[in-house]
């Protein structure tokens, strides 16, 4: 969590993400989503396409965390 939290904080400080975000909470949410997808994939790899999940997660994060323009 520390590495992801630090990265989130850096992105916020550079103004690439909304200033009102909680970096630690965002890191926990991101890691929870990734870990959950990995667990589901291990249980049923044919039903959980990790590349699709990755792409959707990145799209969701971009939409959710980006500063309004």
PDB file with SEQRES, HELIX, SHEET and CRYST1 records, atoms N, CA, C and O in Angstrom:
SEQRES   1 A   69  UNK UNK UNK UNK UNK UNK UNK UNK UNK UNK UNK UNK UNK          
SEQRES   2 A   69  UNK UNK UNK UNK UNK UNK UNK UNK UNK UNK UNK UNK UNK          
SEQRES   3 A   69  UNK UNK UNK UNK UNK UNK UNK UNK UNK UNK UNK UNK UNK          
SEQRES   4 A   69  UNK UNK UNK UNK UNK UNK UNK UNK UNK UNK UNK UNK UNK          
SEQRES   5 A   69  UNK UNK UNK UNK UNK UNK UNK UNK UNK UNK UNK UNK UNK          
SEQRES   6 A   69  UNK UNK UNK UNK                                              
HELIX    1 AA1 UNK A    2  UNK A   13  1                                  12    
HELIX    2 AA2 UNK A   23  UNK A   43  1                                  21    
HELIX    3 AA3 UNK A   50  UNK A   65  1                                  16    
CRYST1    1.000    1.000    1.000  90.00  90.00  90.00 P 1           1          
ATOM      1  N   UNK A   1       0.817  -1.200   0.000  1.00  0.00           N  
ATOM      2  CA  UNK A   1       0.000   0.000   0.000  1.00  0.00           C  
ATOM      3  C   UNK A   1       0.856   1.257   0.000  1.00  0.00           C  
ATOM      4  O   UNK A   1       0.472   2.277  -0.573  1.00  0.00           O  
ATOM      5  N   UNK A   2       2.012   1.185   0.640  1.00  0.00           N  
ATOM      6  CA  UNK A   2       2.843   2.369   0.785  1.00  0.00           C  
ATOM      7  C   UNK A   2       3.280   2.902  -0.573  1.00  0.00           C  
ATOM      8  O   UNK A   2       3.188   4.104  -0.826  1.00  0.00           O  
ATOM      9  N   UNK A   3       3.757   2.016  -1.453  1.00  0.00           N  
ATOM     10  CA  UNK A   3       4.213   2.454  -2.772  1.00  0.00           C  
ATOM     11  C   UNK A   3       3.098   3.061  -3.593  1.00  0.00           C  
ATOM     12  O   UNK A   3       3.287   4.103  -4.220  1.00  0.00           O  
ATOM     13  N   UNK A   4       1.942   2.429  -3.598  1.00  0.00           N  
ATOM     14  CA  UNK A   4       0.806   2.951  -4.356  1.00  0.00           C  
ATOM     15  C   UNK A   4       0.315   4.248  -3.725  1.00  0.00           C  
ATOM     16  O   UNK A   4      -0.038   5.187  -4.438  1.00  0.00           O  
ATOM     17  N   UNK A   5       0.290   4.309  -2.409  1.00  0.00           N  
ATOM     18  CA  UNK A   5      -0.122   5.534  -1.724  1.00  0.00           C  
ATOM     19  C   UNK A   5       0.815   6.693  -2.026  1.00  0.00           C  
ATOM     20  O   UNK A   5       0.368   7.817  -2.254  1.00  0.00           O  
ATOM     21  N   UNK A   6       2.118   6.419  -2.029  1.00  0.00           N  
ATOM     22  CA  UNK A   6       3.087   7.461  -2.369  1.00  0.00           C  
ATOM     23  C   UNK A   6       2.902   7.941  -3.799  1.00  0.00           C  
ATOM     24  O   UNK A   6       2.969   9.138  -4.075  1.00  0.00           O  
ATOM     25  N   UNK A   7       2.669   7.004  -4.700  1.00  0.00           N  
ATOM     26  CA  UNK A   7       2.444   7.371  -6.110  1.00  0.00           C  
ATOM     27  C   UNK A   7       1.183   8.220  -6.241  1.00  0.00           C  
ATOM     28  O   UNK A   7       1.177   9.213  -6.968  1.00  0.00           O  
ATOM     29  N   UNK A   8       0.124   7.840  -5.548  1.00  0.00           N  
ATOM     30  CA  UNK A   8      -1.109   8.633  -5.575  1.00  0.00           C  
ATOM     31  C   UNK A   8      -0.841  10.038  -5.057  1.00  0.00           C  
ATOM     32  O   UNK A   8      -1.309  11.013  -5.645  1.00  0.00           O  
ATOM     33  N   UNK A   9      -0.099  10.153  -3.972  1.00  0.00           N  
ATOM     34  CA  UNK A   9       0.213  11.462  -3.400  1.00  0.00           C  
ATOM     35  C   UNK A   9       1.024  12.304  -4.381  1.00  0.00           C  
ATOM     36  O   UNK A   9       0.783  13.505  -4.506  1.00  0.00           O  
ATOM     37  N   UNK A  10       1.968  11.702  -5.070  1.00  0.00           N  
ATOM     38  CA  UNK A  10       2.771  12.422  -6.054  1.00  0.00           C  
ATOM     39  C   UNK A  10       1.898  12.961  -7.188  1.00  0.00           C  
ATOM     40  O   UNK A  10       2.067  14.100  -7.625  1.00  0.00           O  
ATOM     41  N   UNK A  11       0.982  12.148  -7.650  1.00  0.00           N  
ATOM     42  CA  UNK A  11       0.090  12.554  -8.738  1.00  0.00           C  
ATOM     43  C   UNK A  11      -0.789  13.725  -8.287  1.00  0.00           C  
ATOM     44  O   UNK A  11      -1.025  14.660  -9.052  1.00  0.00           O  
ATOM     45  N   UNK A  12      -1.263  13.670  -7.062  1.00  0.00           N  
ATOM     46  CA  UNK A  12      -2.079  14.757  -6.509  1.00  0.00           C  
ATOM     47  C   UNK A  12      -1.245  16.028  -6.406  1.00  0.00           C  
ATOM     48  O   UNK A  12      -1.695  17.105  -6.798  1.00  0.00           O  
ATOM     49  N   UNK A  13      -0.033  15.904  -5.879  1.00  0.00           N  
ATOM     50  CA  UNK A  13       0.829  17.075  -5.688  1.00  0.00           C  
ATOM     51  C   UNK A  13       1.231  17.718  -7.010  1.00  0.00           C  
ATOM     52  O   UNK A  13       1.426  18.932  -7.067  1.00  0.00           O  
ATOM     53  N   UNK A  14       1.357  16.930  -8.065  1.00  0.00           N  
ATOM     54  CA  UNK A  14       1.700  17.476  -9.384  1.00  0.00           C  
ATOM     55  C   UNK A  14       0.494  18.093 -10.082  1.00  0.00           C  
ATOM     56  O   UNK A  14       0.625  18.679 -11.157  1.00  0.00           O  
ATOM     57  N   UNK A  15      -0.669  17.962  -9.474  1.00  0.00           N  
ATOM     58  CA  UNK A  15      -1.874  18.531 -10.060  1.00  0.00           C  
ATOM     59  C   UNK A  15      -2.488  17.677 -11.152  1.00  0.00           C  
ATOM     60  O   UNK A  15      -3.335  18.153 -11.909  1.00  0.00           O  
ATOM     61  N   UNK A  16      -2.075  16.430 -11.243  1.00  0.00           N  
ATOM     62  CA  UNK A  16      -2.610  15.527 -12.262  1.00  0.00           C  
ATOM     63  C   UNK A  16      -3.889  14.835 -11.805  1.00  0.00           C  
ATOM     64  O   UNK A  16      -4.595  14.222 -12.605  1.00  0.00           O  
ATOM     65  N   UNK A  17      -4.177  14.940 -10.517  1.00  0.00           N  
ATOM     66  CA  UNK A  17      -5.397  14.366  -9.955  1.00  0.00           C  
ATOM     67  C   UNK A  17      -6.034  15.410  -9.045  1.00  0.00           C  
ATOM     68  O   UNK A  17      -5.396  16.389  -8.656  1.00  0.00           O  
ATOM     69  N   UNK A  18      -7.277  15.189  -8.719  1.00  0.00           N  
ATOM     70  CA  UNK A  18      -8.009  16.139  -7.873  1.00  0.00           C  
ATOM     71  C   UNK A  18      -7.314  16.310  -6.531  1.00  0.00           C  
ATOM     72  O   UNK A  18      -6.828  15.344  -5.942  1.00  0.00           O  
ATOM     73  N   UNK A  19      -7.275  17.537  -6.060  1.00  0.00           N  
ATOM     74  CA  UNK A  19      -6.600  17.859  -4.799  1.00  0.00           C  
ATOM     75  C   UNK A  19      -7.354  17.339  -3.582  1.00  0.00           C  
ATOM     76  O   UNK A  19      -6.760  17.201  -2.512  1.00  0.00           O  
ATOM     77  N   UNK A  20      -8.633  17.050  -3.715  1.00  0.00           N  
ATOM     78  CA  UNK A  20      -9.435  16.610  -2.579  1.00  0.00           C  
ATOM     79  C   UNK A  20      -9.352  15.100  -2.332  1.00  0.00           C  
ATOM     80  O   UNK A  20     -10.039  14.584  -1.451  1.00  0.00           O  
ATOM     81  N   UNK A  21      -8.531  14.397  -3.088  1.00  0.00           N  
ATOM     82  CA  UNK A  21      -8.425  12.954  -2.930  1.00  0.00           C  
ATOM     83  C   UNK A  21      -7.604  12.580  -1.702  1.00  0.00           C  
ATOM     84  O   UNK A  21      -6.676  13.292  -1.318  1.00  0.00           O  
ATOM     85  N   UNK A  22      -7.953  11.473  -1.104  1.00  0.00           N  
ATOM     86  CA  UNK A  22      -7.205  10.904   0.010  1.00  0.00           C  
ATOM     87  C   UNK A  22      -6.303   9.816  -0.582  1.00  0.00           C  
ATOM     88  O   UNK A  22      -6.777   8.745  -0.962  1.00  0.00           O  
ATOM     89  N   UNK A  23      -4.995  10.103  -0.656  1.00  0.00           N  
ATOM     90  CA  UNK A  23      -4.060   9.194  -1.329  1.00  0.00           C  
ATOM     91  C   UNK A  23      -4.065   7.802  -0.712  1.00  0.00           C  
ATOM     92  O   UNK A  23      -4.049   6.805  -1.434  1.00  0.00           O  
ATOM     93  N   UNK A  24      -4.088   7.724   0.609  1.00  0.00           N  
ATOM     94  CA  UNK A  24      -4.066   6.411   1.272  1.00  0.00           C  
ATOM     95  C   UNK A  24      -5.331   5.621   0.962  1.00  0.00           C  
ATOM     96  O   UNK A  24      -5.257   4.428   0.667  1.00  0.00           O  
ATOM     97  N   UNK A  25      -6.473   6.262   1.024  1.00  0.00           N  
ATOM     98  CA  UNK A  25      -7.738   5.583   0.730  1.00  0.00           C  
ATOM     99  C   UNK A  25      -7.782   5.137  -0.731  1.00  0.00           C  
ATOM    100  O   UNK A  25      -8.256   4.042  -1.034  1.00  0.00           O  
ATOM    101  N   UNK A  26      -7.292   5.979  -1.628  1.00  0.00           N  
ATOM    102  CA  UNK A  26      -7.264   5.609  -3.042  1.00  0.00           C  
ATOM    103  C   UNK A  26      -6.354   4.408  -3.266  1.00  0.00           C  
ATOM    104  O   UNK A  26      -6.685   3.513  -4.043  1.00  0.00           O  
ATOM    105  N   UNK A  27      -5.216   4.387  -2.591  1.00  0.00           N  
ATOM    106  CA  UNK A  27      -4.296   3.254  -2.719  1.00  0.00           C  
ATOM    107  C   UNK A  27      -4.967   1.961  -2.258  1.00  0.00           C  
ATOM    108  O   UNK A  27      -4.825   0.921  -2.901  1.00  0.00           O  
ATOM    109  N   UNK A  28      -5.685   2.026  -1.164  1.00  0.00           N  
ATOM    110  CA  UNK A  28      -6.384   0.838  -0.655  1.00  0.00           C  
ATOM    111  C   UNK A  28      -7.437   0.377  -1.660  1.00  0.00           C  
ATOM    112  O   UNK A  28      -7.571  -0.820  -1.913  1.00  0.00           O  
ATOM    113  N   UNK A  29      -8.178   1.313  -2.226  1.00  0.00           N  
ATOM    114  CA  UNK A  29      -9.204   0.959  -3.219  1.00  0.00           C  
ATOM    115  C   UNK A  29      -8.584   0.327  -4.459  1.00  0.00           C  
ATOM    116  O   UNK A  29      -9.089  -0.674  -4.965  1.00  0.00           O  
ATOM    117  N   UNK A  30      -7.493   0.906  -4.948  1.00  0.00           N  
ATOM    118  CA  UNK A  30      -6.833   0.383  -6.148  1.00  0.00           C  
ATOM    119  C   UNK A  30      -6.306  -1.021  -5.886  1.00  0.00           C  
ATOM    120  O   UNK A  30      -6.544  -1.934  -6.676  1.00  0.00           O  
ATOM    121  N   UNK A  31      -5.596  -1.194  -4.786  1.00  0.00           N  
ATOM    122  CA  UNK A  31      -5.041  -2.510  -4.479  1.00  0.00           C  
ATOM    123  C   UNK A  31      -6.136  -3.542  -4.227  1.00  0.00           C  
ATOM    124  O   UNK A  31      -5.990  -4.705  -4.601  1.00  0.00           O  
ATOM    125  N   UNK A  32      -7.212  -3.129  -3.605  1.00  0.00           N  
ATOM    126  CA  UNK A  32      -8.329  -4.054  -3.361  1.00  0.00           C  
ATOM    127  C   UNK A  32      -8.924  -4.531  -4.685  1.00  0.00           C  
ATOM    128  O   UNK A  32      -9.223  -5.715  -4.844  1.00  0.00           O  
ATOM    129  N   UNK A  33      -9.090  -3.623  -5.620  1.00  0.00           N  
ATOM    130  CA  UNK A  33      -9.635  -3.996  -6.923  1.00  0.00           C  
ATOM    131  C   UNK A  33      -8.696  -4.953  -7.654  1.00  0.00           C  
ATOM    132  O   UNK A  33      -9.140  -5.951  -8.221  1.00  0.00           O  
ATOM    133  N   UNK A  34      -7.415  -4.652  -7.638  1.00  0.00           N  
ATOM    134  CA  UNK A  34      -6.437  -5.506  -8.324  1.00  0.00           C  
ATOM    135  C   UNK A  34      -6.364  -6.880  -7.664  1.00  0.00           C  
ATOM    136  O   UNK A  34      -6.399  -7.903  -8.348  1.00  0.00           O  
ATOM    137  N   UNK A  35      -6.264  -6.902  -6.346  1.00  0.00           N  
ATOM    138  CA  UNK A  35      -6.182  -8.186  -5.634  1.00  0.00           C  
ATOM    139  C   UNK A  35      -7.450  -9.020  -5.837  1.00  0.00           C  
ATOM    140  O   UNK A  35      -7.378 -10.236  -6.012  1.00  0.00           O  
ATOM    141  N   UNK A  36      -8.590  -8.370  -5.814  1.00  0.00           N  
ATOM    142  CA  UNK A  36      -9.850  -9.081  -6.034  1.00  0.00           C  
ATOM    143  C   UNK A  36      -9.926  -9.679  -7.426  1.00  0.00           C  
ATOM    144  O   UNK A  36     -10.356 -10.820  -7.595  1.00  0.00           O  
ATOM    145  N   UNK A  37      -9.511  -8.913  -8.421  1.00  0.00           N  
ATOM    146  CA  UNK A  37      -9.526  -9.423  -9.795  1.00  0.00           C  
ATOM    147  C   UNK A  37      -8.560 -10.592  -9.950  1.00  0.00           C  
ATOM    148  O   UNK A  37      -8.871 -11.581 -10.613  1.00  0.00           O  
ATOM    149  N   UNK A  38      -7.382 -10.471  -9.332  1.00  0.00           N  
ATOM    150  CA  UNK A  38      -6.408 -11.571  -9.409  1.00  0.00           C  
ATOM    151  C   UNK A  38      -6.935 -12.831  -8.744  1.00  0.00           C  
ATOM    152  O   UNK A  38      -6.758 -13.930  -9.271  1.00  0.00           O  
ATOM    153  N   UNK A  39      -7.577 -12.688  -7.598  1.00  0.00           N  
ATOM    154  CA  UNK A  39      -8.142 -13.844  -6.911  1.00  0.00           C  
ATOM    155  C   UNK A  39      -9.233 -14.502  -7.761  1.00  0.00           C  
ATOM    156  O   UNK A  39      -9.265 -15.723  -7.907  1.00  0.00           O  
ATOM    157  N   UNK A  40     -10.119 -13.681  -8.315  1.00  0.00           N  
ATOM    158  CA  UNK A  40     -11.178 -14.230  -9.151  1.00  0.00           C  
ATOM    159  C   UNK A  40     -10.602 -14.933 -10.376  1.00  0.00           C  
ATOM    160  O   UNK A  40     -11.097 -15.984 -10.784  1.00  0.00           O  
ATOM    161  N   UNK A  41      -9.562 -14.356 -10.957  1.00  0.00           N  
ATOM    162  CA  UNK A  41      -8.923 -14.962 -12.122  1.00  0.00           C  
ATOM    163  C   UNK A  41      -8.313 -16.322 -11.762  1.00  0.00           C  
ATOM    164  O   UNK A  41      -8.412 -17.275 -12.534  1.00  0.00           O  
ATOM    165  N   UNK A  42      -7.692 -16.402 -10.603  1.00  0.00           N  
ATOM    166  CA  UNK A  42      -7.091 -17.683 -10.186  1.00  0.00           C  
ATOM    167  C   UNK A  42      -8.159 -18.753  -9.975  1.00  0.00           C  
ATOM    168  O   UNK A  42      -7.931 -19.933 -10.242  1.00  0.00           O  
ATOM    169  N   UNK A  43      -9.329 -18.328  -9.492  1.00  0.00           N  
ATOM    170  CA  UNK A  43     -10.406 -19.282  -9.256  1.00  0.00           C  
ATOM    171  C   UNK A  43     -11.094 -19.718 -10.548  1.00  0.00           C  
ATOM    172  O   UNK A  43     -11.545 -20.857 -10.665  1.00  0.00           O  
ATOM    173  N   UNK A  44     -11.170 -18.807 -11.511  1.00  0.00           N  
ATOM    174  CA  UNK A  44     -11.881 -19.108 -12.759  1.00  0.00           C  
ATOM    175  C   UNK A  44     -11.264 -18.302 -13.907  1.00  0.00           C  
ATOM    176  O   UNK A  44     -11.851 -17.321 -14.363  1.00  0.00           O  
ATOM    177  N   UNK A  45     -10.088 -18.713 -14.368  1.00  0.00           N  
ATOM    178  CA  UNK A  45      -9.366 -17.935 -15.371  1.00  0.00           C  
ATOM    179  C   UNK A  45     -10.103 -17.763 -16.699  1.00  0.00           C  
ATOM    180  O   UNK A  45      -9.871 -16.782 -17.406  1.00  0.00           O  
ATOM    181  N   UNK A  46     -10.970 -18.681 -17.042  1.00  0.00           N  
ATOM    182  CA  UNK A  46     -11.698 -18.563 -18.309  1.00  0.00           C  
ATOM    183  C   UNK A  46     -12.774 -17.486 -18.274  1.00  0.00           C  
ATOM    184  O   UNK A  46     -13.158 -16.965 -19.321  1.00  0.00           O  
ATOM    185  N   UNK A  47     -13.262 -17.148 -17.095  1.00  0.00           N  
ATOM    186  CA  UNK A  47     -14.338 -16.150 -16.973  1.00  0.00           C  
ATOM    187  C   UNK A  47     -13.829 -14.768 -16.616  1.00  0.00           C  
ATOM    188  O   UNK A  47     -14.565 -13.793 -16.765  1.00  0.00           O  
ATOM    189  N   UNK A  48     -12.594 -14.652 -16.150  1.00  0.00           N  
ATOM    190  CA  UNK A  48     -12.067 -13.360 -15.698  1.00  0.00           C  
ATOM    191  C   UNK A  48     -10.870 -12.985 -16.571  1.00  0.00           C  
ATOM    192  O   UNK A  48      -9.745 -13.393 -16.282  1.00  0.00           O  
ATOM    193  N   UNK A  49     -11.100 -12.210 -17.640  1.00  0.00           N  
ATOM    194  CA  UNK A  49     -10.005 -11.797 -18.519  1.00  0.00           C  
ATOM    195  C   UNK A  49      -9.248 -10.611 -17.905  1.00  0.00           C  
ATOM    196  O   UNK A  49      -9.753  -9.489 -17.892  1.00  0.00           O  
ATOM    197  N   UNK A  50      -8.050 -10.864 -17.405  1.00  0.00           N  
ATOM    198  CA  UNK A  50      -7.321  -9.827 -16.687  1.00  0.00           C  
ATOM    199  C   UNK A  50      -7.008  -8.601 -17.537  1.00  0.00           C  
ATOM    200  O   UNK A  50      -6.992  -7.484 -17.020  1.00  0.00           O  
ATOM    201  N   UNK A  51      -6.762  -8.787 -18.816  1.00  0.00           N  
ATOM    202  CA  UNK A  51      -6.454  -7.613 -19.652  1.00  0.00           C  
ATOM    203  C   UNK A  51      -7.661  -6.693 -19.770  1.00  0.00           C  
ATOM    204  O   UNK A  51      -7.517  -5.470 -19.762  1.00  0.00           O  
ATOM    205  N   UNK A  52      -8.833  -7.269 -19.877  1.00  0.00           N  
ATOM    206  CA  UNK A  52     -10.052  -6.461 -19.955  1.00  0.00           C  
ATOM    207  C   UNK A  52     -10.301  -5.753 -18.629  1.00  0.00           C  
ATOM    208  O   UNK A  52     -10.648  -4.572 -18.606  1.00  0.00           O  
ATOM    209  N   UNK A  53     -10.124  -6.474 -17.531  1.00  0.00           N  
ATOM    210  CA  UNK A  53     -10.310  -5.887 -16.202  1.00  0.00           C  
ATOM    211  C   UNK A  53      -9.311  -4.748 -15.996  1.00  0.00           C  
ATOM    212  O   UNK A  53      -9.676  -3.687 -15.491  1.00  0.00           O  
ATOM    213  N   UNK A  54      -8.054  -4.964 -16.385  1.00  0.00           N  
ATOM    214  CA  UNK A  54      -7.029  -3.918 -16.265  1.00  0.00           C  
ATOM    215  C   UNK A  54      -7.426  -2.666 -17.043  1.00  0.00           C  
ATOM    216  O   UNK A  54      -7.358  -1.552 -16.522  1.00  0.00           O  
ATOM    217  N   UNK A  55      -7.838  -2.859 -18.283  1.00  0.00           N  
ATOM    218  CA  UNK A  55      -8.211  -1.718 -19.116  1.00  0.00           C  
ATOM    219  C   UNK A  55      -9.379  -0.941 -18.519  1.00  0.00           C  
ATOM    220  O   UNK A  55      -9.376   0.290 -18.514  1.00  0.00           O  
ATOM    221  N   UNK A  56     -10.368  -1.657 -18.020  1.00  0.00           N  
ATOM    222  CA  UNK A  56     -11.533  -1.000 -17.416  1.00  0.00           C  
ATOM    223  C   UNK A  56     -11.166  -0.288 -16.121  1.00  0.00           C  
ATOM    224  O   UNK A  56     -11.670   0.801 -15.847  1.00  0.00           O  
ATOM    225  N   UNK A  57     -10.296  -0.892 -15.326  1.00  0.00           N  
ATOM    226  CA  UNK A  57      -9.862  -0.252 -14.090  1.00  0.00           C  
ATOM    227  C   UNK A  57      -9.122   1.046 -14.396  1.00  0.00           C  
ATOM    228  O   UNK A  57      -9.373   2.067 -13.756  1.00  0.00           O  
ATOM    229  N   UNK A  58      -8.216   1.016 -15.364  1.00  0.00           N  
ATOM    230  CA  UNK A  58      -7.482   2.231 -15.733  1.00  0.00           C  
ATOM    231  C   UNK A  58      -8.417   3.316 -16.259  1.00  0.00           C  
ATOM    232  O   UNK A  58      -8.255   4.490 -15.929  1.00  0.00           O  
ATOM    233  N   UNK A  59      -9.387   2.928 -17.069  1.00  0.00           N  
ATOM    234  CA  UNK A  59     -10.362   3.887 -17.575  1.00  0.00           C  
ATOM    235  C   UNK A  59     -11.171   4.494 -16.432  1.00  0.00           C  
ATOM    236  O   UNK A  59     -11.390   5.705 -16.388  1.00  0.00           O  
ATOM    237  N   UNK A  60     -11.608   3.649 -15.516  1.00  0.00           N  
ATOM    238  CA  UNK A  60     -12.379   4.106 -14.365  1.00  0.00           C  
ATOM    239  C   UNK A  60     -11.555   5.057 -13.497  1.00  0.00           C  
ATOM    240  O   UNK A  60     -12.057   6.094 -13.064  1.00  0.00           O  
ATOM    241  N   UNK A  61     -10.300   4.710 -13.241  1.00  0.00           N  
ATOM    242  CA  UNK A  61      -9.440   5.579 -12.434  1.00  0.00           C  
ATOM    243  C   UNK A  61      -9.210   6.922 -13.111  1.00  0.00           C  
ATOM    244  O   UNK A  61      -9.234   7.965 -12.458  1.00  0.00           O  
ATOM    245  N   UNK A  62      -8.992   6.894 -14.397  1.00  0.00           N  
ATOM    246  CA  UNK A  62      -8.782   8.142 -15.136  1.00  0.00           C  
ATOM    247  C   UNK A  62     -10.008   9.044 -15.027  1.00  0.00           C  
ATOM    248  O   UNK A  62      -9.882  10.244 -14.783  1.00  0.00           O  
ATOM    249  N   UNK A  63     -11.171   8.473 -15.205  1.00  0.00           N  
ATOM    250  CA  UNK A  63     -12.414   9.255 -15.135  1.00  0.00           C  
ATOM    251  C   UNK A  63     -12.687   9.775 -13.724  1.00  0.00           C  
ATOM    252  O   UNK A  63     -13.127  10.910 -13.543  1.00  0.00           O  
ATOM    253  N   UNK A  64     -12.423   8.941 -12.744  1.00  0.00           N  
ATOM    254  CA  UNK A  64     -12.764   9.274 -11.351  1.00  0.00           C  
ATOM    255  C   UNK A  64     -11.777  10.243 -10.710  1.00  0.00           C  
ATOM    256  O   UNK A  64     -12.183  11.147  -9.979  1.00  0.00           O  
ATOM    257  N   UNK A  65     -10.503  10.065 -10.973  1.00  0.00           N  
ATOM    258  CA  UNK A  65      -9.485  10.798 -10.244  1.00  0.00           C  
ATOM    259  C   UNK A  65      -8.999  12.065 -10.947  1.00  0.00           C  
ATOM    260  O   UNK A  65      -8.404  12.937 -10.314  1.00  0.00           O  
ATOM    261  N   UNK A  66      -9.247  12.166 -12.224  1.00  0.00           N  
ATOM    262  CA  UNK A  66      -8.742  13.312 -12.978  1.00  0.00           C  
ATOM    263  C   UNK A  66      -9.381  14.619 -12.530  1.00  0.00           C  
ATOM    264  O   UNK A  66     -10.547  14.679 -12.138  1.00  0.00           O  
ATOM    265  N   UNK A  67      -8.566  15.655 -12.605  1.00  0.00           N  
ATOM    266  CA  UNK A  67      -9.084  16.996 -12.314  1.00  0.00           C  
ATOM    267  C   UNK A  67     -10.068  17.379 -13.397  1.00  0.00           C  
ATOM    268  O   UNK A  67      -9.915  16.988 -14.554  1.00  0.00           O  
ATOM    269  N   UNK A  68     -11.081  18.149 -13.019  1.00  0.00           N  
ATOM    270  CA  UNK A  68     -12.031  18.672 -14.008  1.00  0.00           C  
ATOM    271  C   UNK A  68     -11.318  19.683 -14.866  1.00  0.00           C  
ATOM    272  O   UNK A  68     -10.525  20.482 -14.367  1.00  0.00           O  
ATOM    273  N   UNK A  69     -11.589  19.656 -16.133  1.00  0.00           N  
ATOM    274  CA  UNK A  69     -10.918  20.589 -17.050  1.00  0.00           C  
ATOM    275  C   UNK A  69     -11.875  21.656 -17.507  1.00  0.00           C  
ATOM    276  O   UNK A  69     -11.497  22.533 -18.283  1.00  0.00           O  
TER     277      UNK A  69                                                      
END                                                                             
